[in-house]
mmCIF file of C-alpha atoms in Angstrom:
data_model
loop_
_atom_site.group_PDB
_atom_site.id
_atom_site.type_symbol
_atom_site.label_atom_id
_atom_site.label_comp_id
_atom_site.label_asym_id
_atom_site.label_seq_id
_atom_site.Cartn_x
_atom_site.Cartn_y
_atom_site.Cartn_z
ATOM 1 C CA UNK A 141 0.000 0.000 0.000
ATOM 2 C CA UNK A 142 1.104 3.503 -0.967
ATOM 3 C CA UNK A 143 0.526 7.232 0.676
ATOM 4 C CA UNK A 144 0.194 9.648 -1.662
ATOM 5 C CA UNK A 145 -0.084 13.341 -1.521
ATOM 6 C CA UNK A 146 -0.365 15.804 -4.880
ATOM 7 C CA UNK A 147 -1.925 19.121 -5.807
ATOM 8 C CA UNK A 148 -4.341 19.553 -8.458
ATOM 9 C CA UNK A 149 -4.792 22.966 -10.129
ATOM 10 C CA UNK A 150 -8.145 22.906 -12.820
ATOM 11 C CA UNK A 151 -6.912 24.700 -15.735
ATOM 12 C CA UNK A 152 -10.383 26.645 -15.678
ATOM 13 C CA UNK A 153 -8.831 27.090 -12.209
ATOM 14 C CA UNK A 154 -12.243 26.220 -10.599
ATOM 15 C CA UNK A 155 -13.895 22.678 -10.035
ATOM 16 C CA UNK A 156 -17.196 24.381 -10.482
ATOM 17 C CA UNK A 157 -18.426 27.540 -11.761
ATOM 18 C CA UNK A 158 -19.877 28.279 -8.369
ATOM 19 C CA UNK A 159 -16.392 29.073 -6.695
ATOM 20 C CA UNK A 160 -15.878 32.171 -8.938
ATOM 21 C CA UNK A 161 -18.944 33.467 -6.627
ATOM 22 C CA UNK A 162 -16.793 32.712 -3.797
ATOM 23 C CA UNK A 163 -14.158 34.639 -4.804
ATOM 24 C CA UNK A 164 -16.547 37.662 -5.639
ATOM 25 C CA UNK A 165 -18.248 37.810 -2.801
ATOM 26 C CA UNK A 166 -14.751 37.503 -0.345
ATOM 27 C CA UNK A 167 -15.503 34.297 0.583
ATOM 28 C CA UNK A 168 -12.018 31.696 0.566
ATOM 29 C CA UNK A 169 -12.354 28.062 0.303
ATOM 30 C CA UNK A 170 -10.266 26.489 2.923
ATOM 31 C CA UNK A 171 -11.137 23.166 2.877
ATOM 32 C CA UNK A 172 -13.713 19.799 1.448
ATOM 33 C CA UNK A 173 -13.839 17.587 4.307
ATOM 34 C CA UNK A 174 -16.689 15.144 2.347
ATOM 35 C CA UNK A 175 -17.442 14.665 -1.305
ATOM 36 C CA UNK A 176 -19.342 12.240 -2.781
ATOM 37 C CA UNK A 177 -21.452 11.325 -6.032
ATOM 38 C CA UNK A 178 -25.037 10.320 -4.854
ATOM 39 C CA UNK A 179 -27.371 7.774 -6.972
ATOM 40 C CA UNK A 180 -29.615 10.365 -8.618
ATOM 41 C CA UNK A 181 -26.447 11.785 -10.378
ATOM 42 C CA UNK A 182 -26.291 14.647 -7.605
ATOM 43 C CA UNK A 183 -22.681 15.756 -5.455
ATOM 44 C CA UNK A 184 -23.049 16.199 -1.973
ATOM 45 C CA UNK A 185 -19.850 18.430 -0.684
ATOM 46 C CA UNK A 186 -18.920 19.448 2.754
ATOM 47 C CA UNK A 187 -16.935 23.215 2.539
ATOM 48 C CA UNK A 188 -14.717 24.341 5.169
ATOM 49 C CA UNK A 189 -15.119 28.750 4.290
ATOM 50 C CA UNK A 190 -13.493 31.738 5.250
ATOM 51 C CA UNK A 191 -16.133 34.566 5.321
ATOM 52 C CA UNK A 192 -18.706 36.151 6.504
ATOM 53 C CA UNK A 193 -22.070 34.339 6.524
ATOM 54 C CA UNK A 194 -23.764 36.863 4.605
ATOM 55 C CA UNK A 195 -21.257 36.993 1.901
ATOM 56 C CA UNK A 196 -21.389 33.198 1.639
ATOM 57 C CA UNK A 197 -25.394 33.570 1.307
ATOM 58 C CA UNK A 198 -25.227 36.176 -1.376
ATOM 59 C CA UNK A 199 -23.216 33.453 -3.199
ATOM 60 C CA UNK A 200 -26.051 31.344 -4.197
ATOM 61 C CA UNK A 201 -28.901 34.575 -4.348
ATOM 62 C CA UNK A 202 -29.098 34.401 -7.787
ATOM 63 C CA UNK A 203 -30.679 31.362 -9.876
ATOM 64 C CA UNK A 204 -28.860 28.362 -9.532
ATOM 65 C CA UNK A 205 -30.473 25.764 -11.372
ATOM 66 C CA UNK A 206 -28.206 23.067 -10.641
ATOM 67 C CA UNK A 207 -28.366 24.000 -6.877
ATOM 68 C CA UNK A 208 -30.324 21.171 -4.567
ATOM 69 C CA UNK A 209 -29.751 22.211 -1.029
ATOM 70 C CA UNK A 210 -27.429 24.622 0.795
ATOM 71 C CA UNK A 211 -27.146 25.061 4.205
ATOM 72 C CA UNK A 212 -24.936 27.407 5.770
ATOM 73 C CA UNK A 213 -23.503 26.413 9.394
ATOM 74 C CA UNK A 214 -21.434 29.356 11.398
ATOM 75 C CA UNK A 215 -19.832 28.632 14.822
ATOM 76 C CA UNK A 216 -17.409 30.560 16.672
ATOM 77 C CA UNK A 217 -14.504 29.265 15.361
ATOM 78 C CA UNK A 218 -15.300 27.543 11.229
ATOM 79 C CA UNK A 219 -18.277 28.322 8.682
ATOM 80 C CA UNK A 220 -18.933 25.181 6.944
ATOM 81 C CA UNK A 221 -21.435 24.899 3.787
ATOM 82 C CA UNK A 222 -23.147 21.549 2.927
ATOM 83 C CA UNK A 223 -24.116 21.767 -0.779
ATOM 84 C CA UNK A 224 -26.233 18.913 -2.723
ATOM 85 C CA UNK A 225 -25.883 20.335 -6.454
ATOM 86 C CA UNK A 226 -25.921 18.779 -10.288
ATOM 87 C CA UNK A 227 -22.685 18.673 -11.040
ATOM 88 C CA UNK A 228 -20.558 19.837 -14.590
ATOM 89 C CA UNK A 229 -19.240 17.333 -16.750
ATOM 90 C CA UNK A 230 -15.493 18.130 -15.773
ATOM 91 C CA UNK A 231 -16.775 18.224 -11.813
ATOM 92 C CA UNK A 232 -18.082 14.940 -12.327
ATOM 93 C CA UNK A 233 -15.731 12.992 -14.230
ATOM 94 C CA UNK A 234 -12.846 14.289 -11.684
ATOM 95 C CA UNK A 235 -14.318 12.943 -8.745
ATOM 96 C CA UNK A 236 -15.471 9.486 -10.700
ATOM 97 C CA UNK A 237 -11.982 8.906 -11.093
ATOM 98 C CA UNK A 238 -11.332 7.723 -7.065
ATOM 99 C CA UNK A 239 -14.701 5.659 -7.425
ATOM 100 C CA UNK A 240 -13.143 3.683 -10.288
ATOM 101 C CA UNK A 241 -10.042 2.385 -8.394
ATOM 102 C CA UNK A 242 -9.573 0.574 -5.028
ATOM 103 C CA UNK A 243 -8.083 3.998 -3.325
ATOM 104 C CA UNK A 244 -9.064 5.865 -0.083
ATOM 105 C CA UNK A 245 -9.227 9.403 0.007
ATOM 106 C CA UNK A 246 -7.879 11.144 3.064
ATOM 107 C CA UNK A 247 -9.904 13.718 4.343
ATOM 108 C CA UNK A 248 -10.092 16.859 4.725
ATOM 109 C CA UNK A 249 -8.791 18.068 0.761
ATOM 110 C CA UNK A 250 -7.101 21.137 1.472
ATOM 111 C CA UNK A 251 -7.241 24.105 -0.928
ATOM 112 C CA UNK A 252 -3.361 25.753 -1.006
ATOM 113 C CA UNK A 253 -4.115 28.305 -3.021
ATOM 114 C CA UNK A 254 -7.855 29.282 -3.030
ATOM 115 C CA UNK A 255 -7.588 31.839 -5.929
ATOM 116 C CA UNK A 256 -7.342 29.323 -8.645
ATOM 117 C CA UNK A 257 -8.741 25.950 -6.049
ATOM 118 C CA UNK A 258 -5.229 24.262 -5.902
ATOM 119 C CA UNK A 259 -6.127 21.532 -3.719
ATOM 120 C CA UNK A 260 -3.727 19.175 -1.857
ATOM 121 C CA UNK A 261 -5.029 15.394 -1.843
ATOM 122 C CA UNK A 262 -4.118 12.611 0.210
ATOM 123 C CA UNK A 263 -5.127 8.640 -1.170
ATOM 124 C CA UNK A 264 -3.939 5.504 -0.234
ATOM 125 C CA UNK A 265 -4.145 2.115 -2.129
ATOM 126 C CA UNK A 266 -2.218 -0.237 -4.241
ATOM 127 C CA UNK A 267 0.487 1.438 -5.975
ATOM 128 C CA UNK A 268 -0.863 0.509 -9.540
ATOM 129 C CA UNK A 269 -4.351 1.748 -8.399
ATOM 130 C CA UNK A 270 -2.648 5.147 -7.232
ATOM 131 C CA UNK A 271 -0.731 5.400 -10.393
ATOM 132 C CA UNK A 272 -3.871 4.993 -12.688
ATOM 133 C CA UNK A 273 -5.625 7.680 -10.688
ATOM 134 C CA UNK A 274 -3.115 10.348 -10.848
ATOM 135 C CA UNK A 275 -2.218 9.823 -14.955
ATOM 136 C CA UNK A 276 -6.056 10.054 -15.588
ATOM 137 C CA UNK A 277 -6.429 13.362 -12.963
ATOM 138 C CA UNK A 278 -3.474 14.259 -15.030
ATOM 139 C CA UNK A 279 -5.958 14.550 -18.334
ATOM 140 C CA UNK A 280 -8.262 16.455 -16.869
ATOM 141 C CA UNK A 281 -6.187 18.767 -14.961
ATOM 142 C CA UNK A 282 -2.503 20.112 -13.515
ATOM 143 C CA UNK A 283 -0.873 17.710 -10.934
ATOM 144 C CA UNK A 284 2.005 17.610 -8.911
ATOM 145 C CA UNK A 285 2.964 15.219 -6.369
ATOM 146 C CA UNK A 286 4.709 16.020 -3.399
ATOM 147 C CA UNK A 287 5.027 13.166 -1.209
ATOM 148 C CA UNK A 288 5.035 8.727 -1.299
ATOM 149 C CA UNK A 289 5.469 7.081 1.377
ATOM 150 C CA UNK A 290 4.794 3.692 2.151
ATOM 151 C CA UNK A 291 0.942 3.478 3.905
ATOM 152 C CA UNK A 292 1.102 2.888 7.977
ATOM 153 C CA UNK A 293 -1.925 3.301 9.042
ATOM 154 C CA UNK A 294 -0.515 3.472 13.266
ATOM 155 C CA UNK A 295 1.121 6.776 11.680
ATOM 156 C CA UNK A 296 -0.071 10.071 12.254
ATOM 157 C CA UNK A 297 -1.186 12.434 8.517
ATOM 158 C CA UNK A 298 1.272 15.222 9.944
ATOM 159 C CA UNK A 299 3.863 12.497 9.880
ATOM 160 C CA UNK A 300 3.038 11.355 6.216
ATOM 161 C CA UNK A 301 3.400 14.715 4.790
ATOM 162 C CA UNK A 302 6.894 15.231 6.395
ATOM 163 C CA UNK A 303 9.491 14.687 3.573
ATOM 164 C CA UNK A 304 11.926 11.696 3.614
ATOM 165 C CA UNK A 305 14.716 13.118 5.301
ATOM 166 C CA UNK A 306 12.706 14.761 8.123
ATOM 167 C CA UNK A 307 11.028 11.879 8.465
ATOM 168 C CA UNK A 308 14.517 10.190 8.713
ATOM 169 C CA UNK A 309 15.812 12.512 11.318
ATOM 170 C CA UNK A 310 12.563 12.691 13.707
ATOM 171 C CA UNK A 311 12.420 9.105 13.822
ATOM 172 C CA UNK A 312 16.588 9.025 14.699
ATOM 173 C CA UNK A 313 16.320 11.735 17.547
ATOM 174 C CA UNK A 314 13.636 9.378 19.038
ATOM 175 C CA UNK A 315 15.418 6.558 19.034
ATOM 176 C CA UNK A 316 18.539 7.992 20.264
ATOM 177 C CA UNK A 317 16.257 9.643 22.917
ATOM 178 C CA UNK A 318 16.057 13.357 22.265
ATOM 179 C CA UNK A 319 12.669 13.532 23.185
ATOM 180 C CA UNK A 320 12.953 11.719 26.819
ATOM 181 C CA UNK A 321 12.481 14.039 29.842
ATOM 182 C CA UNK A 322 15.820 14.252 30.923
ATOM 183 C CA UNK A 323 16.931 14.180 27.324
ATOM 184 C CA UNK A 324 19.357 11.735 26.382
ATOM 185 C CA UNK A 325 20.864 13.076 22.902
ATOM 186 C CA UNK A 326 22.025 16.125 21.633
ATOM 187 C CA UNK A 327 22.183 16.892 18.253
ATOM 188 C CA UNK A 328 25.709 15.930 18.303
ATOM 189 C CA UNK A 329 24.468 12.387 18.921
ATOM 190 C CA UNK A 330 21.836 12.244 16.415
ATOM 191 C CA UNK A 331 24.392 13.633 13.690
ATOM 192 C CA UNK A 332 26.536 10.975 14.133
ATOM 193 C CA UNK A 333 24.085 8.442 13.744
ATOM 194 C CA UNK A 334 23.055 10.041 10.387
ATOM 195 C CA UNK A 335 26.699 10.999 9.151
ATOM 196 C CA UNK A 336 25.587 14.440 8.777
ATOM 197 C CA UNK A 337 26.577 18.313 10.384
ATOM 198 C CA UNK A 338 25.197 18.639 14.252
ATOM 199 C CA UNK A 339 23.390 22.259 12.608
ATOM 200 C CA UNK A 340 21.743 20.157 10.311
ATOM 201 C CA UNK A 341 20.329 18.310 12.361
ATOM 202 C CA UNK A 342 18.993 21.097 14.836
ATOM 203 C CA UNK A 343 17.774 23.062 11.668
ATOM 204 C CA UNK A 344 15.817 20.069 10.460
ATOM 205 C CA UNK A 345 13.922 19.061 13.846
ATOM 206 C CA UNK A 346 13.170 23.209 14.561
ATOM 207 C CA UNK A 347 11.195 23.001 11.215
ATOM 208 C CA UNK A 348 9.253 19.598 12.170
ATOM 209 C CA UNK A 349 8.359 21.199 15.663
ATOM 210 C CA UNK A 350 7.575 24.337 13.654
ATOM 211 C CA UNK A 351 4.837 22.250 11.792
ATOM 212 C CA UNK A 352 3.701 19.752 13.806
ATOM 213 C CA UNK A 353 2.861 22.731 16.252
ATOM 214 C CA UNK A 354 1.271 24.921 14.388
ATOM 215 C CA UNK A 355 -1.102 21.837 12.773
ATOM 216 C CA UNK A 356 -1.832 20.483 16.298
ATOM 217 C CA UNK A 357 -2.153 24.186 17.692
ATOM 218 C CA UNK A 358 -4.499 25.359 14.591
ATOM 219 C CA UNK A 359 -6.420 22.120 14.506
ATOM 220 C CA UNK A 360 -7.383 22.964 18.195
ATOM 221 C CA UNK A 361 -8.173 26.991 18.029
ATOM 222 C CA UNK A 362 -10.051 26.350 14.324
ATOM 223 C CA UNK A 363 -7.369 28.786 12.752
ATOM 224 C CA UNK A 364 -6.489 28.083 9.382
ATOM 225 C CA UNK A 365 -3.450 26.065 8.915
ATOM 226 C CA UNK A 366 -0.316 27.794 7.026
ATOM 227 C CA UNK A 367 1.376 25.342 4.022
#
């Protein structure tokens, strides 16, 4: 099984028309955190937003005739939209792609750059399953992968999306005992176990704690993640 992570840019640079009225109205996509293709042909999607309600209403004020359902729900801390809609032929035949192979998408899909719905995606699956989905997402729109790893299920997403070599060096500094209260390592220790500079190795763990932090401390306050 294979972890794989990969932004994918529409060349219209929107899924579906709809986000353009996003954008007008100051409203930023943050984040899908459910998508799926129901039996009557419809797409149910779950929105993470950025905005205020009202701007988010006035988004769907004007005739939508593929529009369903909306509902609009604001807390204190996220505004999420639930939209049933008929879909466009390009939003459907993206999203049939991950119902044709034996894959799991990881939710939520984070958009990286709202202004043209870059969206990072996680799956997981066989390796030729994975490969098939991203050279036929590749037809239909820009791709670029950023990250395989082999699929552990015991590990943490956060750890997944580390790169190789940080992964590499985390791991290390735990096993040599960095992270035991007293701590048992320096970064002396830890570069000699990777036959690298003792500055490498401190600059490398500062920017794991960096992110790890601020994705544990944003995932608890509801403010939007940096990437």
């Amino acid at each position: 099984m294979k972890r794989v992570t990969y932004i994918v840019t529409p060349r219209e640079r929107y899924f579906d028309p709809t986000e353009r009225r996003f954008r007008a109205n100051g409203v930023t996509l943050e984040a899908i955190h459910e998508v799926d293709i129901l039996t009557d042909g419809t797409i149910t999607v779950f929105l993470e937003v950025t905005g205020e309600v009202p701007a988010v209403r006035r988004s769907f004020d004007e005739d939508l005739p593929r529009l369903v359902d909306c509902e609009i729900i604001d807390t204190d801390q996220t505004t999420m939209v639930q939209l049933r809609y008929h879909p466009t032929e390009f939003n459907r035949a993206i999203l049939e792609i991950h119902r044709s192979y034996g894959v799991l998408v990881q939710y939520p899909m984070v958009f990286v750059d709202p202004a043209q719905s870059s969206l990072r995606v996680t799956v997981a699956g066989p390796s030729k399953d994975i490969q098939q989905l991203v050279a036929e997402t590749r037809d239909l729109a820009e791709l670029t992968v950023e990250t395989v790893t082999e699929y552990d299920h015991t590990a943490s997403r956060q750890f997944h999306e580390l790169t190789t070599r940080q992964r590499e060096v985390l791991l290390t500094a735990y096993e040599c005992g960095y992270y035991e209260v007293p701590r048992e390592a320096t970064y002396e220790d830890i570069a000699a176990e990777l036959d690298c500079s003792a500055s490498s190795v401190g600059q490398t763990l500062r920017r794991i704690e960096s992110r790890l932090v601020t994705v544990t401390v944003s995932n608890r306050t509801g403010a939007r993640t940096e990437t």
